[in-house]
CSV table of C-alpha atoms and ligand atoms in Angstrom, one decimal:
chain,number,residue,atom,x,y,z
A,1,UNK,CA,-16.1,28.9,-16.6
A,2,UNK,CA,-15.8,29.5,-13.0
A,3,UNK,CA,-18.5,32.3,-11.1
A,4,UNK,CA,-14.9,33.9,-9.3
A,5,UNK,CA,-13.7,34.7,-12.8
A,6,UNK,CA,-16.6,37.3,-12.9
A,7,UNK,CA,-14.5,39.5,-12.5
A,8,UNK,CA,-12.3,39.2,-15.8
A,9,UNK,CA,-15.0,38.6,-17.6
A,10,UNK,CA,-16.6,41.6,-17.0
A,11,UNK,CA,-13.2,44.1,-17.1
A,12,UNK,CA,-13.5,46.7,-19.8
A,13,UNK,CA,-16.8,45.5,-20.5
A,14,UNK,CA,-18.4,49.4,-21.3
A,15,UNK,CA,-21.2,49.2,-23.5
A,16,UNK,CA,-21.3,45.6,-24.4
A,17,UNK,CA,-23.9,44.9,-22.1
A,18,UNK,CA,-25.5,41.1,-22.0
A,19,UNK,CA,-28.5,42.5,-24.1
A,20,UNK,CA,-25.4,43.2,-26.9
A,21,UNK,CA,-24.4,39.7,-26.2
A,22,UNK,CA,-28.1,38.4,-26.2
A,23,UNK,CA,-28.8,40.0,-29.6
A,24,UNK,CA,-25.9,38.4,-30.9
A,25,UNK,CA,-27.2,34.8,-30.0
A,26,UNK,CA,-30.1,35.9,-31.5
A,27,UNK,CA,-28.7,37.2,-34.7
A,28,UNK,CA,-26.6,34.1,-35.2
A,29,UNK,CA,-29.8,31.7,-34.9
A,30,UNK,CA,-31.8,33.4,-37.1
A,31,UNK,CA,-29.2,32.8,-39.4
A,32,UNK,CA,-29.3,29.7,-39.4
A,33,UNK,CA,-26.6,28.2,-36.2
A,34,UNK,CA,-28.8,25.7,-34.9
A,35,UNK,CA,-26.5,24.0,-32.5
A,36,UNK,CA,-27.7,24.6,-28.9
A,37,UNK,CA,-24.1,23.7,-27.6
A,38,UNK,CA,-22.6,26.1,-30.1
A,39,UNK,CA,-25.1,28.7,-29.2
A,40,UNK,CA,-24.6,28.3,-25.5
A,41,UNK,CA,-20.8,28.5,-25.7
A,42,UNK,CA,-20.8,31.8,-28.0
A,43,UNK,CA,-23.2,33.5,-25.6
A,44,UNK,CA,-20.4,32.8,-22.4
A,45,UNK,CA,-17.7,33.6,-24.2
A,46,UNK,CA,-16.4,36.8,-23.7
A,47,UNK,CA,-15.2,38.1,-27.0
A,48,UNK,CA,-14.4,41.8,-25.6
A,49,UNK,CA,-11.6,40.1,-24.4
A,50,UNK,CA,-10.2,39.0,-27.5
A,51,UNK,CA,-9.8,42.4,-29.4
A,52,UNK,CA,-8.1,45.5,-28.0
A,53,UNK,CA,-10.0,47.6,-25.0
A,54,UNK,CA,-10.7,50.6,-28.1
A,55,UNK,CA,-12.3,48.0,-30.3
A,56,UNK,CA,-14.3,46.1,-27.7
A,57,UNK,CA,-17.4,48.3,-27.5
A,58,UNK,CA,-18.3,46.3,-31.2
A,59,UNK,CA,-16.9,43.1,-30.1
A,60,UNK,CA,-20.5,41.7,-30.0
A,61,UNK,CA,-21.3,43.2,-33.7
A,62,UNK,CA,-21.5,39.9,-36.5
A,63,UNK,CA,-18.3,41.1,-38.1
A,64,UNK,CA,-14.6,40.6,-38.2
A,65,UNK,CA,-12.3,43.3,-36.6
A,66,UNK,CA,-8.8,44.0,-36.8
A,67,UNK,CA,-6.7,42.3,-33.6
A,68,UNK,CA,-2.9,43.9,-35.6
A,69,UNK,CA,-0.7,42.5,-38.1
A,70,UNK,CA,-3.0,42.6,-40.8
A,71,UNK,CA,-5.2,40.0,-39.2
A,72,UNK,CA,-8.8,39.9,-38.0
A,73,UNK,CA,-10.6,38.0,-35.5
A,74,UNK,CA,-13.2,35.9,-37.2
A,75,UNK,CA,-16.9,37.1,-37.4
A,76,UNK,CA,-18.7,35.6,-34.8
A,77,UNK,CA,-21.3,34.1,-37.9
A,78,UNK,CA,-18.4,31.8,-39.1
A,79,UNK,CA,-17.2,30.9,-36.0
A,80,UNK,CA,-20.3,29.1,-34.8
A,81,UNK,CA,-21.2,28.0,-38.2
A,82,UNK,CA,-17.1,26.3,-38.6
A,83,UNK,CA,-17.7,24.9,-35.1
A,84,UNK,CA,-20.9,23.5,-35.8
A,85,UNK,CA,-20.1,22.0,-39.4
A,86,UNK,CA,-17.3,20.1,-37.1
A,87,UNK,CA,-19.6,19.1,-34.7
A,88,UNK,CA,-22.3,17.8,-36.8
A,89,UNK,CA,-21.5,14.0,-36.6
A,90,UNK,CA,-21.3,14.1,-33.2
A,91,UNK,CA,-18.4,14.9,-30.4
A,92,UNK,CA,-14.9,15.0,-31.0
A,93,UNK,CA,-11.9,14.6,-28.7
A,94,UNK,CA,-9.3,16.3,-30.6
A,95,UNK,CA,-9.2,19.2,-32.6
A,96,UNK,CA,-6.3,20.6,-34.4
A,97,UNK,CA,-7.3,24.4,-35.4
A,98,UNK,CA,-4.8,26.3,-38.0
A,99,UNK,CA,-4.8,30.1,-36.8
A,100,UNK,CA,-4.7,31.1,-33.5
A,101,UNK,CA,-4.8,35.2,-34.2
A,102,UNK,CA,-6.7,36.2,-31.1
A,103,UNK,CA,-7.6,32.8,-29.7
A,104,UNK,CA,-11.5,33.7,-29.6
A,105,UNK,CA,-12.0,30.7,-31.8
A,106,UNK,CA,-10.0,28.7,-29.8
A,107,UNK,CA,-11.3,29.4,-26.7
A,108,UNK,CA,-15.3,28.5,-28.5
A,109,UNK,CA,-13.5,25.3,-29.6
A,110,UNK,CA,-12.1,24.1,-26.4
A,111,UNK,CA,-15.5,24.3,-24.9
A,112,UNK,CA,-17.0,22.2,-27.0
A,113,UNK,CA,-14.3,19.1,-27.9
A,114,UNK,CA,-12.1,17.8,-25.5
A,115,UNK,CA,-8.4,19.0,-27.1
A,116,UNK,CA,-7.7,21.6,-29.0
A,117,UNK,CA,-3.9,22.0,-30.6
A,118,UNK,CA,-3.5,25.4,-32.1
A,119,UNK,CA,-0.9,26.3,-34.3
A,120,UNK,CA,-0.3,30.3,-35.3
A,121,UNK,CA,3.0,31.7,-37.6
A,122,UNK,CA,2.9,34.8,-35.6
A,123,UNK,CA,4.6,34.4,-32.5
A,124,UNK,CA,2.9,37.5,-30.7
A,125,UNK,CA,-0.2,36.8,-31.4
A,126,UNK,CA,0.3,33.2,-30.0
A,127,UNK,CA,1.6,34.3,-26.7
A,128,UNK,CA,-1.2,36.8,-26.6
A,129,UNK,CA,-3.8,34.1,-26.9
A,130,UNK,CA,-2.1,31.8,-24.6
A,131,UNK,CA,-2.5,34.2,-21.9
A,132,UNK,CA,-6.1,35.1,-22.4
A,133,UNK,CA,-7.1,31.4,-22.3
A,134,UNK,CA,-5.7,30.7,-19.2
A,135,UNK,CA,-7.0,34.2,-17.4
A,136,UNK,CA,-10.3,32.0,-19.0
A,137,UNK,CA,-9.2,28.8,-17.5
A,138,UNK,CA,-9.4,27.4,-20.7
A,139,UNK,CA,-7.0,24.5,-20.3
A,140,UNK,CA,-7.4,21.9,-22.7
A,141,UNK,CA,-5.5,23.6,-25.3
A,142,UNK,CA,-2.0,23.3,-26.4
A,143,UNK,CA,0.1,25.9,-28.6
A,144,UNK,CA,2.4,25.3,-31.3
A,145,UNK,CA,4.3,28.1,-33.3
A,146,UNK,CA,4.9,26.7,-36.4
A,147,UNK,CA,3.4,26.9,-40.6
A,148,UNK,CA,0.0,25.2,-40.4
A,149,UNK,CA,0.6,24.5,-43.6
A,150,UNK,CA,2.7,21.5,-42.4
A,151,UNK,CA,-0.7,20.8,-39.8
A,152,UNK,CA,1.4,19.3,-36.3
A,153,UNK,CA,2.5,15.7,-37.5
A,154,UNK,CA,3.5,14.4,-34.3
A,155,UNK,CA,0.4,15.0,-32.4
A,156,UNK,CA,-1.7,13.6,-35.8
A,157,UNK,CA,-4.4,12.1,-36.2
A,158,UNK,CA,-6.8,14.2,-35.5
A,159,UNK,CA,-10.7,13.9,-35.7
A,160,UNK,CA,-11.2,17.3,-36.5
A,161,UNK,CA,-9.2,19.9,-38.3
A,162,UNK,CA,-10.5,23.8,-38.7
A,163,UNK,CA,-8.5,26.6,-40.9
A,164,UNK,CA,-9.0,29.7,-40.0
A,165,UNK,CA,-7.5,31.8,-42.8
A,166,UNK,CA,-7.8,30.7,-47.2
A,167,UNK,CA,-5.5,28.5,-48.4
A,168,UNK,CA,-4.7,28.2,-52.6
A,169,UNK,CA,-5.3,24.9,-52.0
A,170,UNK,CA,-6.4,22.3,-49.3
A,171,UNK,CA,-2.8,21.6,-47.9
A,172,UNK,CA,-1.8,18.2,-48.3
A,173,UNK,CA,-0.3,17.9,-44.3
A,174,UNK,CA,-4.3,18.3,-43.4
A,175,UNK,CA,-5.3,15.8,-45.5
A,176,UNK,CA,-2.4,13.4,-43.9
A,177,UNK,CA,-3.3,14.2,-40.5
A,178,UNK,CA,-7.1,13.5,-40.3
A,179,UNK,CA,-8.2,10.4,-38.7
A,180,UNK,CA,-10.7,8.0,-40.5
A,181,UNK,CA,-14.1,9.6,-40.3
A,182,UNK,CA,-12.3,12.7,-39.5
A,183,UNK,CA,-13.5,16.1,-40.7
A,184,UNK,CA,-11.4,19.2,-42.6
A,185,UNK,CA,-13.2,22.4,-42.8
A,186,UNK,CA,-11.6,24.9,-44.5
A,187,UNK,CA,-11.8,28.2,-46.4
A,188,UNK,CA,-10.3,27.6,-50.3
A,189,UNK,CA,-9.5,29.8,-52.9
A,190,UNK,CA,-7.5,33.4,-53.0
A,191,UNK,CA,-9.0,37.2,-52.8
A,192,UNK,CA,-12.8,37.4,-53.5
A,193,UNK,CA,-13.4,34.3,-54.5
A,194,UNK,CA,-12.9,31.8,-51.4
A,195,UNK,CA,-15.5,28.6,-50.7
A,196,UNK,CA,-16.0,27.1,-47.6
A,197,UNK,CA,-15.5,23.2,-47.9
A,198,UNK,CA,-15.9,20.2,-45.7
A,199,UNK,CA,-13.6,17.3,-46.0
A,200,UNK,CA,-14.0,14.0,-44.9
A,201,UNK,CA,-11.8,11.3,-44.8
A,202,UNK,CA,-14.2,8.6,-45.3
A,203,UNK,CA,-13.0,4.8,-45.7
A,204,UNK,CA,-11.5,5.3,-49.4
A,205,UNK,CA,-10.4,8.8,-50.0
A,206,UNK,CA,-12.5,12.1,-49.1
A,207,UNK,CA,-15.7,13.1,-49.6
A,208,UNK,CA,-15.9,17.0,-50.4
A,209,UNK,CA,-18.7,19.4,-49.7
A,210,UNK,CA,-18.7,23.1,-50.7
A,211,UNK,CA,-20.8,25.6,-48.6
A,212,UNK,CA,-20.8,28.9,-49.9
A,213,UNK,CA,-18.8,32.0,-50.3
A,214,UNK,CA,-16.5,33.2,-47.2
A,215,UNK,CA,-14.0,36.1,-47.3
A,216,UNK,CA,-11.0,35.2,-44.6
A,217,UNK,CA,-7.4,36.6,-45.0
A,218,UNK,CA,-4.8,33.9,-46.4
A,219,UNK,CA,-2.6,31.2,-44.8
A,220,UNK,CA,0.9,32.1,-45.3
A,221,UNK,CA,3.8,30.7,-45.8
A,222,UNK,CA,6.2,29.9,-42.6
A,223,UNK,CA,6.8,31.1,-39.0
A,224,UNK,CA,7.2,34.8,-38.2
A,225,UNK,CA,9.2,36.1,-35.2
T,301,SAH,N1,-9.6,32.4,-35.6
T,301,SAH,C1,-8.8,33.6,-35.4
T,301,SAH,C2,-8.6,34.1,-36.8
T,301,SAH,C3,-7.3,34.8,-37.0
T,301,SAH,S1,-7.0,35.4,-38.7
T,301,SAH,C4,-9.5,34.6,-34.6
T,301,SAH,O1,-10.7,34.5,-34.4
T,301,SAH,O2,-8.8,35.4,-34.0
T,301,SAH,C5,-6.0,34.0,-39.3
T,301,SAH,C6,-4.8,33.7,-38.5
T,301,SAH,O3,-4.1,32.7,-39.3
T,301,SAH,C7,-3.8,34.8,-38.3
T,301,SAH,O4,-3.5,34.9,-36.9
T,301,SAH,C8,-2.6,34.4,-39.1
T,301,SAH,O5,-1.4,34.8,-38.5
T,301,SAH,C9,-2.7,32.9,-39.1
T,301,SAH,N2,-2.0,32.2,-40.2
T,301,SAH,C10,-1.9,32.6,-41.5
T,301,SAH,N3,-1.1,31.7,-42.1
T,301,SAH,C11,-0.7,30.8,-41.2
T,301,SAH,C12,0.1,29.6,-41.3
T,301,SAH,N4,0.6,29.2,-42.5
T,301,SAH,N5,0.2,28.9,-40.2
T,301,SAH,C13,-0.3,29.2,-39.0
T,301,SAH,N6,-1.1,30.3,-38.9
T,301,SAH,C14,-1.3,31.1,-40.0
C-alpha cells in the first residue's frame, strides 16, 4: 500500500495503536502462523477499517466480531492460518474466496496471490467491501454477487479456493472448479461441530486433510437483496 494512503489508514484509528497491532503479530506466531508473508500482510492491514467505527477499538483482539446481518468478520487466527494452509505449496495466481462479509479477508488475500474473485449472497455487504478495497487500492480483486455454493464457473479453474463460512458438505461446484494441484480449504460440518479440511485435487481424485475444530457461521443457500 501506498505511504499518501496514510491517511485512511489511520482514520478512526483511537486506541488501536501499532503496539495493538504488534501484539497481534505476536499473538498469531506464537500460535503457530509461521508464514513471514502472511505475517507481514496481517500486520499492514488495517482491520479497524473493516468493522464499524464503535467496534474498531477491538478490531486488533484474536476474535471474530459482528460486521450486521448475523455475520462476523473472521478472527484474525483463521485468517492467517486459511491463507497460509493455501499458500503452503508455493504462490498462487488465482484465488476464488466464498464470503466476502467485510472484505478483511479479501483484502489479506489479494496481497498475497495475484487474483482474487470474491463471491458474497449479501448484496450490501458486497458493495461495502468493494469500496473499502479500493479506498485500500486493493485492485486485483473482482466481485461477484451470487450463491458460492455454485463457486463462479465461468472464471474456473482456480488454483486456490477458500470458504469463509461451514458448509453441510464440501459443495460439489468447488470441487469442479479447482485446477489440478489446486487447493480447497474449507470449514465442514453444522453448529458445534465444524472441521477444517484441505482439499486437493491431485492427479486422480482429491486428497483430504482435516485440521481441527473451527466454529464459522454457515454458507447459505442463494442470493439476498
Ligand atoms: N471472510 C469474511 C467472513 C464473513 S462471514 C470476513 O472476514 O469478513 C461469512 C460470509 O459468507 C458472510 O458474509 C455471508 O453472507 C457469506 N455467505 C454465506 N453463505 C454464502 C453463500 N452461499 N454464497 C456466498 N456467500 C455466502
Amino acid at each position: 500500500m501506498a505511504r499518501e494512503q496514510d491517511h485512511i489508514l489511520h482514520r478512526g484509528i483511537g486506541m488501536t495503536s501499532q503496539r495493538t497491532r504488534e501484539r497481534l503479530i505476536q499473538r498469531l506466531y506464537e500460535e503457530g502462523i509461521s508464514n513471514a508473508k502472511v505475517l507481514e500482510v496481517i500486520r499492514r492491514t488495517p482491520r479497524h477499517l473493516f468493522v464499524d467505527e464503535a467496534l474498531s477499538h477491538r478490531a486488533y483482539e484474536d476474535t471474530a466480531l459482528p460486521i450486521g446481518h448475523n455475520q462476523t468478520i473472521s478472527q484474525p487466527y483463521m485468517v492467517a492460518r486459511m491463507s497460509e494452509l493455501l499458500l503452503e505449496a508455493g504462490p498462487l495466481d488465482k484465488v476464488m474466496e466464498i464470503g466476502t462479509g467485510s472484505g478483511y479477508q479479501t483484502a489479506v488475500l489479494s496481497q498475497l496471490v495475484e487474483r482474487v474473485f470474491s463471491v458474497e449472497r449479501i448484496k450490501v455487504l458486497q458493495d461495502r467491501a468493494k469500496e473499502r478495497l479500493v479506498e485500500l487500492n486493493l485492485r486485483n480483486v473482482v466481485f461477484r454477487w451470487g450463491d458460492g455454493w455454485e463457486g463462479w464457473p465461468a472464471l474456473a479453474p482456480y488454483n486456490g479456493i477458500i470458504v469463509t463460512a461451514v458448509a453441510t458438505d464440501v459443495p460439489q461446484a468447488l470441487l469442479d472448479q479447482l485446477a489440478p494441484g489446486g487447493r480447497l480449504v474449507i470449514p465442514v460440518g453444522s453448529g458445534e461441530v465444524q472441521q477444517l479440511m484441505l482439499i486437493i485435487r491431485e492427479e486422480q481424485g482429491f486428497s483430504r486433510r482435516v485440521l481441527g475444530a473451527v466454529r464459522f457461521v454457515p454458507l447459505l443457500n442463494g442470493p439476498l437483496a
